[in-house]
Each structure stands twice: as C-alpha cells, then as structure tokens.
Short mmCIF file of C-alpha atoms and ligand atoms in Angstrom, two decimals:
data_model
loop_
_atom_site.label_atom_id
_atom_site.label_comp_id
_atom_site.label_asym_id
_atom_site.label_seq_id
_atom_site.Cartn_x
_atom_site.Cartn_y
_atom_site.Cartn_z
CA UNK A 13 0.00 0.00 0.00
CA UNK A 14 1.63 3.27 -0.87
CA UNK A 15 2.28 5.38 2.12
CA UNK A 16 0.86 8.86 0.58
CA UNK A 17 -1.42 9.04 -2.91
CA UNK A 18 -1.92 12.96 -3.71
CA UNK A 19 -4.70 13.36 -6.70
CA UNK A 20 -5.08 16.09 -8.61
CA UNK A 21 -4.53 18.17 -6.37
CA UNK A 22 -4.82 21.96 -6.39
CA UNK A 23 -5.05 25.50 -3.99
CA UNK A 24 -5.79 28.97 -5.31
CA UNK A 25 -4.71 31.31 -2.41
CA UNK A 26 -7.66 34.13 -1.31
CA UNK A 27 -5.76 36.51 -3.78
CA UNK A 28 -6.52 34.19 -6.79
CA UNK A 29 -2.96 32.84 -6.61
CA UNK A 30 -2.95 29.50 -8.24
CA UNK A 31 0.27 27.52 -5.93
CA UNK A 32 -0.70 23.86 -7.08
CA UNK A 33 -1.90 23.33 -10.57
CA UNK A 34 -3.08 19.83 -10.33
CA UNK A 35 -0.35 17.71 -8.69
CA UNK A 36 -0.76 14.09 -8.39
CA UNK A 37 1.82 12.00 -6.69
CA UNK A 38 2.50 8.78 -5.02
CA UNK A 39 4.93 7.72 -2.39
CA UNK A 40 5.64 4.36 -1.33
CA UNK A 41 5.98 2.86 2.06
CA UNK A 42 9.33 2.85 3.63
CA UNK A 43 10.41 5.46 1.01
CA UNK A 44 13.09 8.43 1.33
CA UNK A 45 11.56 11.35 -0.89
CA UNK A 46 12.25 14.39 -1.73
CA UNK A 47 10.20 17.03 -3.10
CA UNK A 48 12.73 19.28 -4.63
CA UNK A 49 12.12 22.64 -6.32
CA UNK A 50 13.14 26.46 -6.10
CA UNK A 51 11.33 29.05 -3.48
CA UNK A 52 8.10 29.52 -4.40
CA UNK A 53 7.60 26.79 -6.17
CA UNK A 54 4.43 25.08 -3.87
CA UNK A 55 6.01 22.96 -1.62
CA UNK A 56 4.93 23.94 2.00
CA UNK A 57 1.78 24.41 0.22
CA UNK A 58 1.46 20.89 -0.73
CA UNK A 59 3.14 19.70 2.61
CA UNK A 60 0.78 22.13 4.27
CA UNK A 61 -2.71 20.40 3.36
CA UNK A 62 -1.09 17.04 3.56
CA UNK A 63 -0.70 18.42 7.06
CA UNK A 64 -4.22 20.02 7.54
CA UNK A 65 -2.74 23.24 7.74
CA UNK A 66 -3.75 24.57 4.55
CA UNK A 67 -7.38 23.79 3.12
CA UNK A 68 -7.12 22.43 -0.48
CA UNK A 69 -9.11 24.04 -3.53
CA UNK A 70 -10.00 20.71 -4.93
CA UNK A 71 -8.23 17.17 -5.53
CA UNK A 72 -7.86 14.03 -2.61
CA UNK A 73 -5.20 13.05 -0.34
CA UNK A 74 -4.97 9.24 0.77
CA UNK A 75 -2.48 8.61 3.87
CA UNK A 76 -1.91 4.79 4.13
CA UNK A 77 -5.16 4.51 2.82
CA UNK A 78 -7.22 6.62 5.12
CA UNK A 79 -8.72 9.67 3.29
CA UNK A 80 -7.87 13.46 4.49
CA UNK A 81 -11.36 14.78 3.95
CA UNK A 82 -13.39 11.47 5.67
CA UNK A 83 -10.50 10.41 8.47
CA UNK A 84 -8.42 13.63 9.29
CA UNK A 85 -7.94 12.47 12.72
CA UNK A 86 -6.73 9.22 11.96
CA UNK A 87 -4.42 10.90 9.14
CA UNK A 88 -3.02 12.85 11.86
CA UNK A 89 -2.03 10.18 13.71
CA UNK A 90 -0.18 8.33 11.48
CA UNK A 91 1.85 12.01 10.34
CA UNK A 92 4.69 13.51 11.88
CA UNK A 93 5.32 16.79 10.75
CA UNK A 94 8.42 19.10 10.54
CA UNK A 95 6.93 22.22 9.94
CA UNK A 96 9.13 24.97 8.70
CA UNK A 97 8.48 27.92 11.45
CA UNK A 98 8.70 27.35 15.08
CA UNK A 99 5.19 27.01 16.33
CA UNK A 100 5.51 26.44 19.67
CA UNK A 101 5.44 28.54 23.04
CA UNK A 102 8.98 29.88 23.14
CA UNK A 103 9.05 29.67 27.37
CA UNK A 104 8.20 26.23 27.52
CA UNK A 105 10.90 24.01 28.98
CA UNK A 106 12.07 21.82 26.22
CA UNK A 107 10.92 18.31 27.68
CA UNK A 108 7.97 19.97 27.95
CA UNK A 109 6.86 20.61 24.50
CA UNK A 110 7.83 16.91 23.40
CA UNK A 111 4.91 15.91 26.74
CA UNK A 112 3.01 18.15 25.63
CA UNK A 113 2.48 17.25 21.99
CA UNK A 114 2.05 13.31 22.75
CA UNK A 115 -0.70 14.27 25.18
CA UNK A 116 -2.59 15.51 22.14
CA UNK A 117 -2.43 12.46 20.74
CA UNK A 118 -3.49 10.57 23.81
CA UNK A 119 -0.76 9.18 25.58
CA UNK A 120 -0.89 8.75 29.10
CA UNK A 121 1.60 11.18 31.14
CA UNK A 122 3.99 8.35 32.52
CA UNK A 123 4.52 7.15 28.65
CA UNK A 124 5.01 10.27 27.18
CA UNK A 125 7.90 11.04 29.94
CA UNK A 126 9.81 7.99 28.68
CA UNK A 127 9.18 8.84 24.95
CA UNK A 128 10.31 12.01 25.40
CA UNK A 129 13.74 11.21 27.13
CA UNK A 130 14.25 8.58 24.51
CA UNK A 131 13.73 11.03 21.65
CA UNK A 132 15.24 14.01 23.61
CA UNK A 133 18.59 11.80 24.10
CA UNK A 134 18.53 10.21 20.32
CA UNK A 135 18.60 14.27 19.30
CA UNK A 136 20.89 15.12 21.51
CA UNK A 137 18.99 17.05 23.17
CA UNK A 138 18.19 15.18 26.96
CA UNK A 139 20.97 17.77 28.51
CA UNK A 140 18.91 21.07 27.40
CA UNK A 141 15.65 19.49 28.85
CA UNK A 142 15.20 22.26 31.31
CA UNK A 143 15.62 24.80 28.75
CA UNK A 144 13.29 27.31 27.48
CA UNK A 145 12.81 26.59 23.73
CA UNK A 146 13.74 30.55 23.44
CA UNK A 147 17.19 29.78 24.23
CA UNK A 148 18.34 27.07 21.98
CA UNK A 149 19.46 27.94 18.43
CA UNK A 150 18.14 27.62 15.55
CA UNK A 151 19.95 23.78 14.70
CA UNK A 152 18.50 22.35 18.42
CA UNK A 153 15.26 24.48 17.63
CA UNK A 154 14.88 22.41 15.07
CA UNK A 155 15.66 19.22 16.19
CA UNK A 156 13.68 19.71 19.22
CA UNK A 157 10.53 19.90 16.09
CA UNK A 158 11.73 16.56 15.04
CA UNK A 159 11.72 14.57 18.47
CA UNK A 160 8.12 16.47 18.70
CA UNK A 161 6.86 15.00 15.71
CA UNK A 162 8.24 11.46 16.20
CA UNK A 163 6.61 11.24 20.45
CA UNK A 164 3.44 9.73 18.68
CA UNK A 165 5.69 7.40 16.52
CA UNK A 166 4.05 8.20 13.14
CA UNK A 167 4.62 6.06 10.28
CA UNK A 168 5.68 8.97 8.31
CA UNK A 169 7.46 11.75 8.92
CA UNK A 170 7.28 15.20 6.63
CA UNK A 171 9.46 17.75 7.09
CA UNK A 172 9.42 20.73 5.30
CA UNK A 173 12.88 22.55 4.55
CA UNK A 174 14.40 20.40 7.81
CA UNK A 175 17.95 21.97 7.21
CA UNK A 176 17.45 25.94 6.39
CA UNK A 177 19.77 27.49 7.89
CA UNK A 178 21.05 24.98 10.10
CA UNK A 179 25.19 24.64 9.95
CA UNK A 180 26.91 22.13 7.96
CA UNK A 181 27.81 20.12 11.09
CA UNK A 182 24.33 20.13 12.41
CA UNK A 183 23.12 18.92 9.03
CA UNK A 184 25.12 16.16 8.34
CA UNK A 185 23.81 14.93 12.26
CA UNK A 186 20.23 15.40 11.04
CA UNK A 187 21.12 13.74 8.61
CA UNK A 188 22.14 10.43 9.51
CA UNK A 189 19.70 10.73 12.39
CA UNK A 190 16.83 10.91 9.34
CA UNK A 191 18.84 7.72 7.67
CA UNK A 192 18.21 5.75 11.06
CA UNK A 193 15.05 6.94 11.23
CA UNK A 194 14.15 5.62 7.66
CA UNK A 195 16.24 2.33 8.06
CA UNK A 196 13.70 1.68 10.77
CA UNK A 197 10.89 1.82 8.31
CA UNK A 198 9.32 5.24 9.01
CA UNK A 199 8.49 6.85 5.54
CA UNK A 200 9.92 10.36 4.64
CA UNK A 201 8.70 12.85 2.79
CA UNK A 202 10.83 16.21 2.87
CA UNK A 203 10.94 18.84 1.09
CA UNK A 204 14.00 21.23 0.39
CA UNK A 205 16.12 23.50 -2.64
CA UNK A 206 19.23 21.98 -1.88
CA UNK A 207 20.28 19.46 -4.39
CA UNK A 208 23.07 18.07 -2.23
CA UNK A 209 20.29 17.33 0.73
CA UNK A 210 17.98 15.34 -1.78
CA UNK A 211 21.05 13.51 -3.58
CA UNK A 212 22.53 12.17 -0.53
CA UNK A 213 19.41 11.25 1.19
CA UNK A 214 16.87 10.22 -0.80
CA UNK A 215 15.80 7.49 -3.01
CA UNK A 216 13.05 8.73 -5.17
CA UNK A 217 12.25 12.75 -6.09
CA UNK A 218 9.46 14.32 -7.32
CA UNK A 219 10.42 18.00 -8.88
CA UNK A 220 8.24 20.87 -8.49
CA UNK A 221 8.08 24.28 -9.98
CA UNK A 222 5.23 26.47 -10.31
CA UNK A 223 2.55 24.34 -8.71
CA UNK A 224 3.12 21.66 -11.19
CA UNK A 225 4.95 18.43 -10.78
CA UNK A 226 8.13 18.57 -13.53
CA UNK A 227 9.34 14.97 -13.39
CA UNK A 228 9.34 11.98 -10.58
CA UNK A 229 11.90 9.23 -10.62
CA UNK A 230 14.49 7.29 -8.99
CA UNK A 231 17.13 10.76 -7.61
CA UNK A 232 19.48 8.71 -9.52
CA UNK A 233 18.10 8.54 -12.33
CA UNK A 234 17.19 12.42 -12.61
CA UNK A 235 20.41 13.38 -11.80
CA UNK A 236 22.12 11.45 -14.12
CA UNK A 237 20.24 13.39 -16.63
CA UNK A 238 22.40 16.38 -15.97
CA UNK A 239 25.32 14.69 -17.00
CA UNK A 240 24.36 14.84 -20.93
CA UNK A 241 23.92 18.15 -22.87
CA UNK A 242 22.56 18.41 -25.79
CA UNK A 243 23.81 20.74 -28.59
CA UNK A 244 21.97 22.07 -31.84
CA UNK A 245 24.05 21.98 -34.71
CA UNK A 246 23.44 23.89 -37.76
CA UNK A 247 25.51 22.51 -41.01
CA UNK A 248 27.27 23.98 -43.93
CA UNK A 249 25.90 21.25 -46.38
CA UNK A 250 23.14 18.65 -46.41
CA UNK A 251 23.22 15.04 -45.38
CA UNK A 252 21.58 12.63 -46.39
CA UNK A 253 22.20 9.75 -43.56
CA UNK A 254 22.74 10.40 -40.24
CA UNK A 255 27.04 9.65 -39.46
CA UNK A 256 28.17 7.73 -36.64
CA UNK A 257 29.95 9.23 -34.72
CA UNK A 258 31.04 7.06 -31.96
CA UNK A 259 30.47 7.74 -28.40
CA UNK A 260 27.78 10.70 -29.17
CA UNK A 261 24.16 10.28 -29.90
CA UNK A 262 23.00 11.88 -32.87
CA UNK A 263 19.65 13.31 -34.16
CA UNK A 264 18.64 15.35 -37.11
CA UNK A 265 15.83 17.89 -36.85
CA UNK A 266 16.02 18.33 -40.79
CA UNK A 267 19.37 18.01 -43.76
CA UNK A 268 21.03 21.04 -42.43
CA UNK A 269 20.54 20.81 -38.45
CA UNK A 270 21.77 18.27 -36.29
CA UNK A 271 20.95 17.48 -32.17
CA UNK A 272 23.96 16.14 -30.55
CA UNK A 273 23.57 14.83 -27.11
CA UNK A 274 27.48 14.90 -25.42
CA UNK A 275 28.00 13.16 -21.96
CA UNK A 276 30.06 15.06 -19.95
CA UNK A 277 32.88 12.37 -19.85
CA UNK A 278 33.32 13.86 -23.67
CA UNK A 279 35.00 16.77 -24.76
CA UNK A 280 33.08 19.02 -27.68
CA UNK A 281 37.28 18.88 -29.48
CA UNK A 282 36.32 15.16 -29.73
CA UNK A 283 32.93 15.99 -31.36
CA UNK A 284 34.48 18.08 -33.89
CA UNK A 285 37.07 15.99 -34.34
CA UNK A 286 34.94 13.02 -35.20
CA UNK A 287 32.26 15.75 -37.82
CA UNK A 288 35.21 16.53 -39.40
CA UNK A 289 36.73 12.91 -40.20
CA UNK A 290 33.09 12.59 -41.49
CA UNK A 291 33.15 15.44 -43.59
CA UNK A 292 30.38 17.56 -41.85
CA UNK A 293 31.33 21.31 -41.73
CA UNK A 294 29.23 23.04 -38.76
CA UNK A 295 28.18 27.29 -38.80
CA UNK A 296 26.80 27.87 -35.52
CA UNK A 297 25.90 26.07 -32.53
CA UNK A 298 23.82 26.37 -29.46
CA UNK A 299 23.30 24.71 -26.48
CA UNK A 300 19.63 23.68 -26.09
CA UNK A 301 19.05 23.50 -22.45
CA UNK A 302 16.08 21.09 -21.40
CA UNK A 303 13.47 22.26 -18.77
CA UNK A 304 14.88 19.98 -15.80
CA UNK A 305 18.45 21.18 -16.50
CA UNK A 306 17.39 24.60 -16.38
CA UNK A 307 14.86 24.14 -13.44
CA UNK A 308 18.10 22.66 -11.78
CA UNK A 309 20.90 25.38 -12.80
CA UNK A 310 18.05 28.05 -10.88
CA UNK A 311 18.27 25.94 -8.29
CA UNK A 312 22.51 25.47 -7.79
CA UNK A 313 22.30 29.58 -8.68
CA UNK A 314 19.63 29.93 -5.43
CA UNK A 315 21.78 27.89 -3.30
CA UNK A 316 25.08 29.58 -3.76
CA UNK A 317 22.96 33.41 -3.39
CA UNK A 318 22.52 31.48 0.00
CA UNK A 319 25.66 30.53 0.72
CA UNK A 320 26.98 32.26 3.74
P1 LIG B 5 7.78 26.85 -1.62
O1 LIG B 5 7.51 26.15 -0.33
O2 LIG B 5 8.09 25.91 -2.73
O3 LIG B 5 8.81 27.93 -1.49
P2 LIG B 5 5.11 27.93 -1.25
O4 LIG B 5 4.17 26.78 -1.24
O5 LIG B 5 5.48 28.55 0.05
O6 LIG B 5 6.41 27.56 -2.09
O7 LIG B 5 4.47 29.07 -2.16
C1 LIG B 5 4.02 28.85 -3.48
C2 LIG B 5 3.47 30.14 -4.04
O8 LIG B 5 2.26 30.48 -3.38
C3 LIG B 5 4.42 31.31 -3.86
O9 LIG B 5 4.39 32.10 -5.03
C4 LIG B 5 3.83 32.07 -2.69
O10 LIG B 5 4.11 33.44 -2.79
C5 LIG B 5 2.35 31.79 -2.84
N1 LIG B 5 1.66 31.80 -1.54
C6 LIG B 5 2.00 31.09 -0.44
N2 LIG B 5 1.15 31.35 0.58
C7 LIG B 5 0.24 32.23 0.12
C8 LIG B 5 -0.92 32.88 0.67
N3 LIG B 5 -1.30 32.66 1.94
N4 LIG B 5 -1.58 33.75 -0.11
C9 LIG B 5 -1.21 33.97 -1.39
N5 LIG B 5 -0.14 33.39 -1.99
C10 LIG B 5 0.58 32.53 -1.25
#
C-alpha cells in the first residue's frame, strides 16, 4: 500500500494565486523522498494540506489509505510533521513541549515522559531538557521539532525545509539521524532547494516548480540526466544519412541541423574531431538547455545566493 497518494490536487490562495496546478503523486511505504524545487515553487503548500494546515481548492489526499477529507484524525495520527516555522510557546521548557504534543495524541503522562527522554537523548537534546525553547538555536530548535513529531511514533514523517539554515555540522547529524530513522521503516517525505540534501538522502524525487509536478523518478536517475547536454548543430551542407559518430548520440531535426547529445565524460574537441573525419562542416551552434536542466541550474544559482 503506498504510504501517501496525492490526486489532482490543487489551492488557489484568497488573492486568486494559483500555488498547485493539479499535482498528483504517489509515495511508497518505507520510502526516502524528496520534493525538490526552487522558493516559491508550492512545496509547503502541498506539505501544508497534507498536514491540515492549509485547506485544499479541490483534488484528494490518501495517507496509508485513510482519506484526508473522511479520516483527518486518523491521518493525523499516522503524520509527523516538521513544519518549517517554530510554532511552539517559546518559554516552555524543552521536555515539555515533546509531553506536551504526545498528550494531544493521547498518551498517558507516565509514557510520554519515557518517549520524550528517549527522543530528547537520540537528538541530543536530553541535557537542554530544562531549557526554554527561546534559548536554543536555531539547529536544536529544530531538532527539538523533530523529536516532537516522532513522540506519537508516526509512520511517516514530513518535514518541510528540515535543514534551512542549520550549519553544515548540524546537518550532516540530522542527517544520519533521518537515515536511522528511515532504516527503521518510518516513511519520509521532505521537502527542500538543496540538491546536495535530496542527492545524498533520498531514493526517489518528485520536482516541483510552479505548482506543477516537472518529473518523478528514482534521484538517480534524474540526476544522471544532468550529466548529458545536448547541442543544436546547424551545417554547412546537407546530409543525407545520419554519421556515426562514436560515443555521441546523434539526431537530425532536418538536412542542415543536427541534435547532438554529449555526456560530460566527452570533450566538444572530440565531437568536432569526429564531424570533421566525417566530412560535416558546422556554422553555428547552441546549447539547447532542457526544462529539468534549467529548473536545476536556478536551483545550484539559489543555493550559492545562500551561501553564507
Ligand atoms: P515553496 O515552499 O516551494 O517555497 P510555497 O508553497 O510557500 O512555495 O508558495 C508557493 C506560491 O504560493 C508562492 O508564489 C507564494 O508566494 C504563494 N503563496 C503562499 N502562501 C500564500 C498565501 N497565503 N496567499 C497567497 N499566496 C501565497
């Protein structure tokens, strides 16, 4: 049974803003996925009504099976969720807020105490316990969200943007915290801009820009799609027949204009090389950028504007 089955799913904001144009998608029990995409693209809108914080327009959400609009309750329970703001009382002593959350979902006082050291120490987190939440920074902050979402022991976890602006170190600890997590057979869903976060942690990705699902696959997969460029070639003469030229993958629009697709372990000297052994004099050139390439180039461009 697939862990999460989003249909057709769309918001207009109140200002007529349309942030999800239809988005179906499907994610599969005991999955790591990542829904990657530049600011603004609708991801903490999606995340939000998968989390009943946001009301959808139209469309369905299925959770393990249970329906948003008929079981929202028992959707709940079977969610953890990472949000992106800290939405919790800022004087409350950090043990505190993880008791505090499992006693909305039910669980008796002496139980939730134990949960919440065991979470609280797997964060590293069981020495601030008498801390305000005010005083931590903005790494235990949010790491103090994730042992608050897991007290209830959801079956899937969704964070949304887990790592902005946490440090590198911090990160990589979330990180393999996450992996654990995951190995133990929680589902996660998270969503973030960084390439780097999506590559090294999960196994499927679902790209979205603009409200609209781009592409879905195995993050290998995708990503090995940015190692080939393709190049438009337009040609002195006419050809008949299509050359080979080994090693690149050829295409011709019409006589005069060639597509050549050139891995990156290729140089574009050994693709002249090889036209002109075949007798194929070239004008002009251009790079033809596909839409995922270019999604992803905004995306490397946003994250280095970020860098500190
Ligand atoms: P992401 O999480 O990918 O950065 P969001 O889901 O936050 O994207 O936003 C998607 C789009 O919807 C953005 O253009 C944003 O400005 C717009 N948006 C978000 N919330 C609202 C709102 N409450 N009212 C109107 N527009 C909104």
């Amino acid at each position: 049974m697939p862990a999460l089955v989003a249909r057709q799913l769309r918001k207009t904001y109140k200002n007529g803003y349309e942030a999800l144009k239809g988005v179906d998608l499907s994610v599969e029990e005991g999955d790591f996925f990542a829904l990657l995409g530049p600011n603004g693209a609708g991801k903490s809108t999606l995340i939000g009504i998968l989390t009943s914080l946001i009301n959808k327009t139209s469309g369905s959400v299925e959770v393990f099976g249970h329906d948003l609009d008929r079981e929202p309750e028992t959707v709940k329970s079977l969610l953890g969720v990472v949000p992106q703001e800290f939405n919790f009382n800022l004087f409350l002593p950090v043990e505190e807020v993880v008791i505090n959350q499992a006693g909305y979902f039910g669980i008796p006082r002496r139980e939730a105490r134990e949960r919440a050291e065991y979470y609280l120490r797997k964060l590293e987190l069981w020495d601030r316990r008498r801390s305000e939440m005010r005083l931590l920074s903005g790494g235990l902050k949010r790491r103090l969200m994730i042992a608050r979402a897991l007290v209830h022991r959801p079956r899937m976890l969704i964070l949304d943007e887990p790592t902005a602006g946490v440090d590198i170190e911090i990160r990589r600890a979330m990180w393999d915290y996450l992996r654990e997590l995951n190995a133990g057979g929680t589902t996660i869903i998270l969503t973030t801009h960084y390439l780097e976060e999506a590559e090294s942690l999960c196994r499927n990705i679902a790209i979205i820009s603009r409200g609209s699902i781009e592409a879905v696959g195995e993050t290998a997969d995708l990503l090995s799609a940015l190692d080939t460029e393709t190049f438009v070639l337009n040609l002195k003469g006419r050809i008949a027949q299509l050359p080979e030229l080994g090693g690149f993958v050829l295409e011709s629009i019409d006589d005069s204009t060639l597509e050549v697709q050139i891995n990156r372990e290729h140089t574009i000297n050994g693709l002249f090389d090889a036209l002109s052994r075949n007798g194929i004099e070239v004008i002009s050139m251009r790079n033809k950028q596909n839409r995922l390439e270019k999604l992803f180039l905004d995306m490397v461009d946003q994250e280095r504007g970020r860098a500190p």
